Tab-separated table of C-alpha atoms in Angstrom:
chain	number	residue	atom	x	y	z
A	76	MET	CA	0.360	24.431	16.793
A	77	LEU	CA	4.024	23.918	16.134
A	78	THR	CA	5.928	21.022	17.595
A	79	GLY	CA	9.606	20.243	17.768
A	80	THR	CA	9.305	17.635	15.040
A	81	VAL	CA	7.543	20.061	12.704
A	82	VAL	CA	10.296	22.662	13.163
A	83	ASN	CA	12.895	19.966	12.576
A	84	TYR	CA	11.175	18.841	9.354
A	85	TYR	CA	10.748	22.420	8.171
A	86	THR	CA	14.517	22.758	8.189
A	87	HIS	CA	15.026	19.293	6.740
A	88	CYS	CA	12.418	19.296	3.966
A	89	GLN	CA	9.432	21.633	3.655
A	90	ARG	CA	7.337	19.178	1.724
A	91	GLN	CA	7.822	16.476	4.333
A	92	CYS	CA	6.950	19.068	6.965
A	93	TRP	CA	3.643	19.987	5.297
A	94	LEU	CA	2.632	16.359	4.695
A	95	PHE	CA	3.548	15.314	8.229
A	96	TYR	CA	1.662	18.230	9.738
A	97	HIS	CA	-1.447	17.262	7.781
A	98	ASN	CA	-1.215	13.710	9.104
A	99	LEU	CA	-0.042	12.271	5.814
A	100	ASN	CA	2.721	10.579	7.710
A	101	LEU	CA	3.770	7.704	5.518
A	102	GLU	CA	4.707	4.414	7.009
A	103	ASP	CA	8.370	3.933	7.324
A	104	ASN	CA	9.859	0.530	6.815
A	105	SER	CA	13.353	1.850	7.235
A	106	GLU	CA	15.608	0.239	9.774
A	107	ASP	CA	17.105	3.614	10.806
A	108	VAL	CA	13.750	5.002	11.852
A	109	ARG	CA	13.017	1.844	13.811
A	110	ILE	CA	16.349	2.132	15.631
A	111	GLY	CA	15.544	5.770	16.367
A	112	LYS	CA	12.219	4.775	17.901
A	113	VAL	CA	13.782	2.033	20.011
A	114	LEU	CA	16.458	4.461	21.253
A	115	HIS	CA	13.700	6.849	22.186
A	116	GLU	CA	11.926	4.124	24.157
A	117	LEU	CA	15.159	3.083	25.871
A	118	LYS	CA	16.308	6.528	26.878
A	119	LYS	CA	13.015	7.434	28.444
A	120	GLN	CA	12.831	4.205	30.452
A	121	GLY	CA	12.305	4.839	34.114
A	122	LYS	CA	12.073	8.550	33.493
A	123	GLU	CA	9.067	10.715	32.950
A	124	GLU	CA	9.158	12.505	29.670
A	125	ILE	CA	8.608	16.197	30.212
A	126	ALA	CA	5.818	17.362	27.958
A	127	LEU	CA	4.363	20.836	27.736
A	128	ASP	CA	2.737	22.890	24.985
A	129	GLY	CA	3.646	20.607	22.130
A	130	ILE	CA	7.185	20.005	23.224
A	131	LYS	CA	8.573	16.814	24.638
A	132	LEU	CA	11.931	17.117	26.265
A	133	ASP	CA	14.366	14.263	26.514
A	134	LYS	CA	16.038	15.768	29.583
A	135	LEU	CA	15.813	18.998	31.570
A	136	THR	CA	18.428	19.929	34.174
A	137	ALA	CA	19.220	23.125	36.055
A	138	GLU	CA	21.522	24.188	33.258
A	139	TYR	CA	20.537	22.358	30.091
A	140	VAL	CA	17.668	21.080	28.018
A	141	THR	CA	18.939	18.037	26.190
A	142	GLU	CA	17.842	16.486	22.935
A	143	ILE	CA	19.163	13.045	22.032
A	144	LYS	CA	19.484	11.963	18.406
A	145	LYS	CA	20.544	8.700	16.869
A	146	SER	CA	22.990	10.412	14.544
A	147	ASP	CA	24.152	13.800	13.387
A	148	ALA	CA	22.805	13.238	9.880
A	149	ASP	CA	20.969	16.571	9.797
A	150	LEU	CA	22.507	18.676	12.530
A	151	ALA	CA	20.895	21.913	11.347
A	152	ALA	CA	17.420	20.385	11.660
A	153	ALA	CA	18.187	18.942	15.095
A	154	LYS	CA	19.496	22.326	16.241
A	155	ALA	CA	16.385	24.089	14.952
A	156	GLN	CA	14.285	21.651	16.976
A	157	LEU	CA	16.318	22.268	20.112
A	158	GLU	CA	16.170	26.036	19.623
A	159	PHE	CA	12.411	25.763	19.408
A	160	TYR	CA	12.416	24.128	22.848
A	161	LEU	CA	14.611	26.918	24.201
A	162	VAL	CA	12.185	29.548	22.899
A	163	VAL	CA	9.104	27.798	24.332
A	164	LEU	CA	10.824	27.391	27.709
A	165	HIS	CA	12.015	30.992	27.612
A	166	ASP	CA	8.400	32.118	27.249
A	167	LYS	CA	7.607	30.276	30.439
A	168	GLY	CA	10.440	31.976	32.210
A	169	ILE	CA	12.670	28.916	32.099
A	170	ILE	CA	16.079	29.960	30.812
A	171	ARG	CA	18.339	27.119	29.738
A	172	LYS	CA	21.152	26.268	27.389
A	173	GLY	CA	20.637	23.664	24.702
A	174	ARG	CA	22.558	20.427	24.605
A	175	LEU	CA	22.410	18.102	21.623
A	176	GLU	CA	23.729	14.569	22.040
A	177	CYS	CA	24.261	12.510	18.920
A	178	LEU	CA	24.814	8.835	19.646
A	179	GLU	CA	26.675	8.355	16.393
A	180	LYS	CA	28.900	10.960	14.896
A	181	ASN	CA	29.150	10.474	11.165
A	182	LYS	CA	29.540	13.971	9.848
A	183	GLN	CA	30.760	16.052	12.772
A	184	SER	CA	33.880	15.661	14.844
A	185	LYS	CA	32.082	15.811	18.166
A	186	SER	CA	28.975	14.134	19.444
A	187	VAL	CA	27.811	16.786	21.914
A	188	HIS	CA	26.849	20.234	20.740
A	189	THR	CA	25.740	23.064	23.004
A	190	LEU	CA	23.937	26.185	21.982
A	191	MET	CA	22.438	29.334	23.447
A	192	LEU	CA	20.099	31.946	22.107
A	193	THR	CA	20.325	35.675	22.806
A	194	GLU	CA	17.154	37.705	23.408
A	195	GLY	CA	17.479	39.074	19.877
A	196	GLU	CA	17.791	35.605	18.382
A	197	ILE	CA	14.756	34.466	20.310
A	198	GLU	CA	12.695	37.249	18.764
A	199	GLU	CA	14.032	36.295	15.321
A	200	ARG	CA	13.005	32.704	15.850
A	201	LYS	CA	9.504	33.741	16.864
A	202	VAL	CA	9.106	35.626	13.585
A	203	GLN	CA	10.288	32.521	11.753
A	204	TYR	CA	7.824	30.284	13.631
A	205	ARG	CA	4.958	32.501	12.530
A	206	GLN	CA	6.165	32.050	8.948
A	207	ILE	CA	6.191	28.299	9.412
A	208	GLU	CA	2.615	28.413	10.696
A	209	GLU	CA	1.556	30.393	7.617
A	210	PHE	CA	3.357	27.891	5.431
A	211	LEU	CA	1.510	25.004	7.069
A	212	ASN	CA	-1.837	26.653	6.406
A	213	ARG	CA	-1.269	26.625	2.652
A	214	GLU	CA	-3.728	24.571	0.606
A	215	LEU	CA	-1.050	22.540	-1.147
A	216	PRO	CA	2.302	21.121	-0.148
A	217	PRO	CA	5.299	22.532	-2.053
A	218	PRO	CA	6.361	20.368	-5.006
A	219	PRO	CA	9.132	17.833	-4.374
A	220	ILE	CA	12.713	18.748	-5.110
A	221	ARG	CA	14.936	15.763	-5.758
A	222	LYS	CA	17.891	15.775	-3.375
A	223	PRO	CA	20.261	13.053	-2.227
A	224	ILE	CA	18.445	12.868	1.132
A	225	CYS	CA	15.229	11.895	-0.681
A	226	LYS	CA	16.464	8.413	-1.479
A	227	LYS	CA	16.208	7.262	2.112
A	228	CYS	CA	12.993	9.081	2.935
A	229	ALA	CA	9.696	7.311	3.644
A	230	TYR	CA	7.968	9.856	1.406
A	231	TYR	CA	10.208	9.129	-1.607
A	232	GLU	CA	7.669	6.979	-3.421
A	233	TYR	CA	4.795	9.324	-2.750
A	234	CYS	CA	6.800	12.394	-3.768
A	235	PHE	CA	8.196	11.075	-7.012
A	236	ILE	CA	5.500	8.707	-8.258
B	11	MET	CA	1.068	-23.658	5.634
B	12	GLY	CA	2.497	-21.573	2.868
B	13	LYS	CA	4.733	-18.578	3.162
B	14	SER	CA	5.985	-16.136	0.640
B	15	SER	CA	7.559	-12.871	1.648
B	16	ASP	CA	5.316	-11.302	4.277
B	17	THR	CA	2.113	-13.188	3.505
B	18	ARG	CA	1.175	-16.414	5.270
B	19	TYR	CA	-1.443	-18.817	4.027
B	20	ILE	CA	-3.081	-21.252	6.396
B	21	PHE	CA	-4.739	-24.252	4.771
B	22	SER	CA	-5.203	-26.590	7.711
B	23	THR	CA	-7.430	-26.331	10.701
B	24	GLY	CA	-5.970	-25.321	14.063
B	25	ASP	CA	-5.577	-22.672	16.735
B	26	LEU	CA	-3.912	-19.321	16.304
B	27	TYR	CA	-2.655	-17.679	19.454
B	28	GLN	CA	-0.066	-15.321	20.804
B	29	LYS	CA	3.066	-16.469	22.542
B	30	ASP	CA	5.582	-13.867	23.591
B	31	PHE	CA	5.876	-11.715	20.509
B	32	SER	CA	5.100	-14.368	17.990
B	33	ILE	CA	1.958	-15.785	16.531
B	34	VAL	CA	1.744	-19.531	17.005
B	35	PHE	CA	-0.316	-21.818	14.823
B	36	ARG	CA	-1.083	-25.072	16.591
B	37	LYS	CA	-2.323	-27.921	14.456
B	38	GLU	CA	-2.402	-31.682	14.806
B	39	ASP	CA	1.173	-32.313	13.727
B	40	GLY	CA	2.819	-29.591	15.733
B	41	ASN	CA	3.319	-25.899	16.398
B	42	PHE	CA	4.375	-23.358	13.804
B	43	TYR	CA	5.768	-19.980	14.746
B	44	LEU	CA	5.019	-16.936	12.642
B	45	PRO	CA	7.370	-14.130	13.671
B	46	ILE	CA	5.578	-10.784	13.799
B	47	LYS	CA	8.476	-9.019	12.178
B	48	ASP	CA	7.960	-10.493	8.755
B	49	THR	CA	4.236	-11.063	8.786
B	50	ARG	CA	1.938	-8.415	7.401
B	51	GLU	CA	-0.924	-10.448	6.100
B	52	LEU	CA	-2.623	-13.762	6.925
B	53	TYR	CA	-4.960	-15.828	4.781
B	54	CYS	CA	-7.119	-18.410	6.550
B	55	PHE	CA	-8.634	-21.070	4.320
B	56	ASN	CA	-9.849	-23.418	6.996
B	57	GLU	CA	-11.465	-23.524	10.385
B	58	ILE	CA	-9.297	-21.464	12.700
B	59	THR	CA	-9.816	-20.734	16.363
B	60	LEU	CA	-8.439	-17.450	17.607
B	61	SER	CA	-8.869	-15.160	20.578
B	62	THR	CA	-9.265	-11.443	21.116
B	63	LYS	CA	-5.875	-11.455	22.783
B	64	LEU	CA	-4.391	-12.395	19.445
B	65	LEU	CA	-6.513	-9.836	17.634
B	66	GLN	CA	-5.120	-7.220	20.005
B	67	LEU	CA	-1.599	-8.114	18.988
B	68	LEU	CA	-2.513	-8.193	15.297
B	69	ALA	CA	-4.124	-4.774	15.605
B	70	LYS	CA	-1.144	-3.333	17.404
B	71	VAL	CA	1.280	-4.328	14.685
B	72	GLY	CA	-1.172	-3.787	11.819
B	73	ILE	CA	-1.507	-7.336	10.482
B	74	VAL	CA	-4.512	-7.789	8.203
B	75	VAL	CA	-6.270	-11.195	8.212
B	76	HIS	CA	-8.485	-12.496	5.398
B	77	PHE	CA	-10.941	-15.324	6.079
B	78	PHE	CA	-12.341	-17.776	3.564
B	79	GLY	CA	-15.115	-20.336	3.909
B	80	TYR	CA	-15.172	-23.977	2.933
B	81	TYR	CA	-16.081	-23.241	-0.678
B	82	GLU	CA	-13.266	-20.717	-1.164
B	83	ASN	CA	-15.848	-18.055	-0.582
B	84	TYR	CA	-14.458	-14.863	0.877
B	85	ILE	CA	-15.919	-14.268	4.323
B	86	GLY	CA	-14.231	-11.057	5.296
B	87	THR	CA	-11.183	-9.308	6.614
B	88	PHE	CA	-9.976	-8.496	10.084
B	89	TYR	CA	-9.126	-4.902	9.430
B	90	PRO	CA	-7.188	-3.457	12.366
B	91	LYS	CA	-8.135	-0.035	13.576
B	92	GLU	CA	-6.794	2.475	11.086
B	93	GLN	CA	-3.330	3.672	11.874
B	94	LEU	CA	-3.092	6.127	9.061
B	95	LEU	CA	-5.846	8.688	9.122
B	96	SER	CA	-5.923	12.067	7.525
B	97	GLY	CA	-9.158	14.010	7.776
B	98	ARG	CA	-7.996	16.336	5.070
B	99	LEU	CA	-7.540	13.485	2.606
B	100	THR	CA	-10.865	11.819	3.460
B	101	VAL	CA	-12.709	15.056	2.758
B	102	ALA	CA	-10.776	15.558	-0.468
B	103	GLN	CA	-11.469	11.952	-1.528
B	104	ALA	CA	-15.207	12.415	-1.040
B	105	LEU	CA	-15.117	15.693	-2.967
B	106	ALA	CA	-13.230	13.996	-5.797
B	107	TYR	CA	-16.010	11.399	-5.961
B	108	GLU	CA	-18.614	14.153	-6.245
B	109	GLN	CA	-16.797	16.394	-8.661
B	110	ASN	CA	-14.183	14.404	-10.504
B	111	ARG	CA	-15.339	10.826	-10.673
B	112	LEU	CA	-14.706	10.328	-14.374
B	113	LYS	CA	-11.162	11.678	-14.123
B	114	ILE	CA	-10.310	8.685	-11.973
B	115	ALA	CA	-12.696	6.053	-13.384
B	116	GLY	CA	-11.818	6.836	-17.028
B	117	PRO	CA	-8.091	6.130	-16.647
B	118	ILE	CA	-8.915	2.877	-14.828
B	119	VAL	CA	-10.929	1.608	-17.808
B	120	LYS	CA	-8.203	2.712	-20.221
B	121	GLY	CA	-5.673	0.989	-17.991
B	122	ILE	CA	-7.590	-2.299	-18.143
B	123	ALA	CA	-7.550	-2.127	-21.954
B	124	LYS	CA	-3.806	-1.386	-22.060
B	125	ASN	CA	-2.911	-4.224	-19.742
B	126	ILE	CA	-5.138	-6.732	-21.543
B	127	HIS	CA	-3.473	-5.624	-24.756
B	128	PHE	CA	-0.087	-6.281	-23.202
B	129	VAL	CA	-1.085	-9.781	-22.111
B	130	LEU	CA	-2.737	-10.797	-25.381
B	131	TYR	CA	-0.099	-9.289	-27.640
B	132	HIS	CA	2.195	-12.083	-26.546
B	133	TYR	CA	-0.224	-14.644	-28.026
B	134	TYR	CA	-0.737	-12.568	-31.165
B	135	ARG	CA	3.011	-12.540	-31.744
B	136	HIS	CA	3.030	-16.295	-31.328
B	137	GLY	CA	0.598	-16.912	-34.132
B	138	LYS	CA	-2.876	-16.110	-32.815
B	139	SER	CA	-3.682	-13.705	-35.617
B	140	GLU	CA	-7.428	-13.848	-34.851
B	141	LEU	CA	-6.698	-11.516	-31.953
B	142	LYS	CA	-5.911	-8.623	-34.252
B	143	ASP	CA	-9.350	-6.988	-34.360
B	144	TYR	CA	-9.723	-7.017	-30.612
B	145	LEU	CA	-6.149	-5.803	-30.055
B	146	ASP	CA	-6.675	-2.919	-32.481
B	147	TRP	CA	-9.924	-2.029	-30.777
B	148	LEU	CA	-8.209	-2.050	-27.371
B	149	ARG	CA	-5.373	0.101	-28.555
B	150	LYS	CA	-7.138	2.565	-30.812
B	151	ASP	CA	-10.772	2.796	-29.843
B	152	VAL	CA	-11.109	2.260	-26.111
B	153	SER	CA	-9.184	5.360	-25.143
B	154	ARG	CA	-11.205	7.556	-27.516
B	155	LEU	CA	-14.505	6.008	-26.390
B	156	ALA	CA	-13.621	6.380	-22.718
B	157	ASP	CA	-12.657	10.022	-23.167
B	158	ALA	CA	-15.960	10.773	-24.862
B	159	VAL	CA	-18.311	9.431	-22.180
B	160	GLY	CA	-20.521	11.815	-20.266
B	161	ASP	CA	-21.355	9.652	-17.279
B	162	ILE	CA	-20.247	6.611	-15.357
B	163	LYS	CA	-22.895	4.299	-16.851
B	164	GLN	CA	-21.526	4.773	-20.355
B	165	LEU	CA	-18.050	4.126	-19.041
B	166	LEU	CA	-19.165	0.913	-17.328
B	167	ARG	CA	-20.646	-0.282	-20.625
B	168	ILE	CA	-17.233	0.100	-22.273
B	169	GLU	CA	-15.630	-1.754	-19.391
B	170	GLY	CA	-18.194	-4.535	-19.753
B	171	GLU	CA	-17.428	-4.856	-23.426
B	172	ILE	CA	-13.669	-4.987	-22.805
B	173	TRP	CA	-14.056	-7.948	-20.452
B	174	ALA	CA	-16.712	-9.740	-22.530
B	175	ARG	CA	-14.501	-9.627	-25.611
B	176	PHE	CA	-11.522	-10.679	-23.513
B	177	TYR	CA	-13.330	-13.823	-22.327
B	178	GLN	CA	-14.134	-14.682	-25.921
B	179	THR	CA	-10.429	-14.866	-26.714
B	180	PHE	CA	-9.948	-17.696	-24.204
B	181	ARG	CA	-10.951	-20.314	-26.761
B	182	LEU	CA	-7.883	-19.249	-28.764
B	183	ILE	CA	-5.514	-19.354	-25.834
B	184	LEU	CA	-6.626	-22.110	-23.491
B	185	PRO	CA	-7.184	-25.869	-23.980
B	186	GLU	CA	-10.738	-27.000	-24.563
B	187	SER	CA	-11.191	-28.355	-21.046
B	188	PHE	CA	-10.985	-24.760	-19.866
B	189	ALA	CA	-13.405	-23.374	-22.393
B	190	MET	CA	-15.519	-20.535	-21.221
B	191	ASN	CA	-19.005	-19.871	-22.436
B	192	LYS	CA	-19.777	-17.056	-20.142
B	193	ARG	CA	-18.559	-15.538	-16.919
B	194	VAL	CA	-20.482	-16.953	-13.977
B	195	LYS	CA	-19.838	-15.865	-10.415
B	196	ARG	CA	-21.041	-16.773	-6.946
B	197	PRO	CA	-20.762	-19.686	-7.249
B	198	PRO	CA	-18.749	-20.329	-10.410
B	199	ASP	CA	-20.097	-23.191	-12.557
B	200	ASN	CA	-16.966	-24.537	-14.257
B	201	PRO	CA	-13.161	-24.689	-13.856
B	202	ILE	CA	-12.258	-21.463	-15.660
B	203	ASN	CA	-14.850	-19.442	-13.794
B	204	ALA	CA	-13.599	-20.963	-10.561
B	205	LEU	CA	-10.042	-19.863	-11.342
B	206	ILE	CA	-11.134	-16.361	-12.267
B	207	SER	CA	-13.243	-15.962	-9.150
B	208	PHE	CA	-10.513	-17.294	-6.915
B	209	GLY	CA	-7.834	-15.153	-8.559
B	210	ASN	CA	-9.927	-12.004	-8.454
B	211	THR	CA	-10.734	-12.540	-4.790
B	212	LEU	CA	-7.070	-12.999	-3.949
B	213	LEU	CA	-6.195	-9.807	-5.793
B	214	TYR	CA	-9.082	-7.951	-4.150
B	215	THR	CA	-7.855	-8.914	-0.681
B	216	LYS	CA	-4.239	-8.072	-1.575
B	217	THR	CA	-5.411	-4.643	-2.631
B	218	ILE	CA	-7.312	-4.190	0.634
B	219	THR	CA	-4.062	-4.812	2.482
B	220	GLU	CA	-2.102	-2.384	0.333
B	221	ILE	CA	-4.737	0.339	0.729
B	222	TYR	CA	-4.688	-0.314	4.473
B	223	HIS	CA	-1.112	0.945	4.425
B	224	THR	CA	-2.151	4.259	2.877
B	225	HIS	CA	-4.461	7.031	4.088
B	226	LEU	CA	-7.141	6.279	1.527
B	227	ASN	CA	-10.679	5.541	2.626
B	228	GLN	CA	-11.607	2.041	1.437
B	229	THR	CA	-15.278	2.805	0.956
B	230	ILE	CA	-15.085	5.804	-1.385
B	231	SER	CA	-14.656	4.384	-4.869
B	232	PHE	CA	-14.857	5.896	-8.329
B	233	LEU	CA	-15.469	3.303	-11.045
B	234	HIS	CA	-17.545	1.033	-8.841
B	235	GLU	CA	-20.395	2.425	-6.808
B	236	PRO	CA	-19.256	3.140	-3.261
B	237	ALA	CA	-22.035	0.917	-1.969
B	238	GLU	CA	-21.150	-2.071	-4.110
B	239	ARG	CA	-19.113	-3.821	-1.461
B	240	ARG	CA	-17.736	-2.567	1.781
B	241	PHE	CA	-14.248	-1.944	0.435
B	242	SER	CA	-15.149	-0.868	-3.069
B	243	LEU	CA	-11.991	1.190	-3.595
B	244	SER	CA	-10.165	-2.152	-3.667
B	245	LEU	CA	-12.357	-3.215	-6.573
B	246	ASP	CA	-11.312	-0.017	-8.377
B	247	LEU	CA	-7.583	-0.245	-7.803
B	248	SER	CA	-7.349	-3.999	-8.446
B	249	GLU	CA	-9.016	-3.712	-11.856
B	250	VAL	CA	-5.931	-2.805	-13.955
B	251	PHE	CA	-3.871	-5.498	-12.241
B	252	LYS	CA	-6.261	-8.319	-13.133
B	253	PRO	CA	-4.859	-8.945	-16.627
B	254	VAL	CA	-1.225	-9.006	-15.522
B	255	LEU	CA	-1.587	-10.686	-12.146
B	256	VAL	CA	-4.705	-12.868	-12.214
B	257	TYR	CA	-5.100	-13.789	-15.875
B	258	LYS	CA	-1.414	-14.249	-16.613
B	259	THR	CA	-1.252	-16.589	-13.621
B	260	ILE	CA	-4.262	-18.524	-14.925
B	261	PHE	CA	-2.832	-18.807	-18.451
B	262	ASP	CA	0.521	-19.892	-17.064
B	263	CYS	CA	-0.971	-22.525	-14.746
B	264	VAL	CA	-3.342	-23.938	-17.345
B	265	ASN	CA	-1.121	-23.884	-20.425
B	266	ASN	CA	1.879	-25.278	-18.603
B	267	ARG	CA	-0.314	-27.989	-17.073
B	268	LYS	CA	0.434	-26.917	-13.528
B	269	ILE	CA	-3.321	-27.024	-13.047
B	270	THR	CA	-5.567	-29.554	-14.780
B	271	VAL	CA	-9.284	-30.184	-14.525
B	272	GLU	CA	-8.838	-33.794	-13.440
B	273	LYS	CA	-6.236	-33.273	-10.735
B	274	HIS	CA	-6.937	-29.879	-9.267
B	275	PHE	CA	-10.666	-29.493	-9.137
B	276	ASP	CA	-13.263	-31.042	-6.924
B	277	LYS	CA	-15.119	-33.685	-8.918
B	278	LYS	CA	-17.965	-33.862	-6.425
B	279	LEU	CA	-18.790	-30.257	-7.201
B	280	ASN	CA	-18.746	-30.655	-10.952
B	281	TYR	CA	-15.179	-29.324	-11.189
B	282	ALA	CA	-16.468	-25.896	-10.306
B	283	LEU	CA	-14.175	-25.545	-7.318
B	284	LEU	CA	-10.428	-25.867	-6.861
B	285	ASN	CA	-9.367	-28.632	-4.503
B	286	GLU	CA	-6.718	-28.061	-1.855
B	287	ILE	CA	-3.746	-28.905	-4.078
B	288	GLY	CA	-5.197	-26.738	-6.831
B	289	ARG	CA	-5.571	-23.848	-4.449
B	290	LYS	CA	-2.020	-24.187	-3.188
B	291	THR	CA	-0.629	-24.429	-6.700
B	292	PHE	CA	-2.515	-21.380	-7.844
B	293	ILE	CA	-1.566	-19.320	-4.790
B	294	GLU	CA	2.081	-20.233	-5.214
B	295	ALA	CA	2.082	-19.078	-8.828
B	296	PHE	CA	0.113	-15.961	-7.953
B	297	GLU	CA	2.464	-15.019	-5.099
B	298	GLU	CA	5.483	-15.558	-7.300
B	299	ARG	CA	4.065	-13.128	-9.816
B	300	LEU	CA	3.173	-10.562	-7.140
B	301	ASN	CA	6.675	-10.623	-5.739
B	302	GLN	CA	8.420	-10.438	-9.070
B	303	THR	CA	10.205	-7.136	-9.457
B	304	PHE	CA	10.715	-4.737	-12.321
B	305	GLU	CA	12.555	-1.447	-12.779
B	306	HIS	CA	9.978	1.248	-12.121
B	307	GLN	CA	10.366	3.856	-14.834
B	308	THR	CA	9.289	6.861	-12.794
B	309	LEU	CA	10.885	5.985	-9.471
B	310	LYS	CA	14.055	4.549	-10.960
B	311	ARG	CA	14.175	1.754	-8.450
B	312	ARG	CA	13.144	-1.876	-8.400
B	313	CYS	CA	9.636	-2.560	-7.310
B	314	SER	CA	7.435	-5.646	-7.015
B	315	TYR	CA	3.975	-5.894	-8.546
B	316	LYS	CA	2.558	-5.961	-5.047
B	317	GLN	CA	4.266	-2.658	-4.280
B	318	ALA	CA	2.910	-1.352	-7.571
B	319	ILE	CA	-0.602	-1.762	-6.135
B	320	ARG	CA	0.374	0.431	-3.185
B	321	LEU	CA	1.955	2.925	-5.572
B	322	ASP	CA	-1.349	3.227	-7.420
B	323	GLY	CA	-2.809	4.183	-4.045
B	324	TYR	CA	-0.160	6.897	-3.746
B	325	LYS	CA	-0.975	8.091	-7.277
B	326	LEU	CA	-4.601	8.374	-6.290
B	327	ILE	CA	-3.719	10.380	-3.166
B	328	LYS	CA	-1.572	12.651	-5.274
B	329	HIS	CA	-4.401	13.198	-7.711
B	330	ILE	CA	-6.905	13.884	-4.965
B	331	LEU	CA	-4.648	16.120	-2.915
B	332	GLU	CA	-2.386	17.790	-5.419
B	333	GLY	CA	-4.260	17.489	-8.712
B	334	LYS	CA	-1.721	15.360	-10.541
B	335	ASN	CA	-3.327	13.295	-13.345
B	336	PHE	CA	-4.175	9.779	-12.214
B	337	VAL	CA	-2.700	7.151	-14.511
B	338	PRO	CA	-2.932	3.652	-13.058
B	339	PHE	CA	-0.268	0.994	-13.468
B	340	CYS	CA	0.624	0.207	-17.062
B	341	MET	CA	2.500	-3.010	-17.742
B	342	GLU	CA	4.038	-1.764	-20.968
B	343	ASP	CA	5.360	1.487	-19.505
B	344	LYS	CA	6.428	-0.239	-16.278
B	345	LYS	CA	5.051	2.528	-14.130
């Protein structure tokens, strides 16, 4: 079953997505990931995390479903993750707008991004999610492609050894 | 107590317990704090008292603890509940053992030969011309012989010959007090055998820790029989590192007189056991070598020899999962 993280990774790096999905989640010694985890712990303090059908929502209000990220390093991937939440909620009859809060803005000029999906876009996304599921069922992960983002990735050594 | 990078060695007797988010070692002359953040591995060489509360903390943060008995004998490892599990890989690893054993074991034996060649070539260049025959055999014949074998027994015979001939070169390299007639284990019967046993055990436990941080199953091995010891994959992966990590450390310590028979071995036990100072000296030299870095030729980044052990684990995963040829660490190629 798809999760928000898997959809995020699919946009970010397909190889990472496949490996992660098959539980080959490599240990990360990176400080950034640790900060991300701590932020996650902090922001959920005192609040119940809302979890349903593979999605875990940072915040759900009458108007918005909110996803909080440490930075806007890969905005497209974060948006894909948030859209996935919107689609899952939509299927349960919960119609919301998406709100993405980046605690650090390094690449974008603003730290809060909002998004909405039309009915047509929702159907498009569902087709795409079925493609992702097919992709995950492949026997082998796709070969690595060396990109600048690889240098910081926990999978770097495994991918390029 | 010794510390180097993220490994802590405990030589004295005392209590280990948890206080806040630190490990505390209480011994006669005071308390020592071991911050969790930069501790990944503990070695206990003496009588230590510890509680399950501490074990709980160690398990939570994934710290591996190795225990040794009074005679430097390896007792075992506290191996925290696996954090990295992949059913897919475990199945694939078992299948590789059934179907592809020689494709992994063969390169290990060739790797041993290459790394011994690297270590001994240094002495050949410095005038030990008697090494030539053996060096030629390592470079030219071993690879061909290993490729031609039909089963694991034939391969193990080649491996046996590589090591036996290696031990025979010691008389050319080491002072007479460290002469070696034959390899004797459990317990070793003279200083050189004691050093080899101690060094190999240290490397074996280091490899256990590195494999712990991968998804590999420690019990499914390829060169060694899976039943040989509990964590036989560690025996496999440590093999190619022995020449460059264990033996180079021994040669360095002995030839530079950092370790001598008179000062660093226990006389009461016929010099067949390192004393405490000997142990500390050897561990210090061994750790220094492990943490030395080199430019990794494939990854294009600096990497320590300890990390190189982990990387061999990754190579094995990649072979098992994605079919990439397994070529263990080679000192000459730096990869």
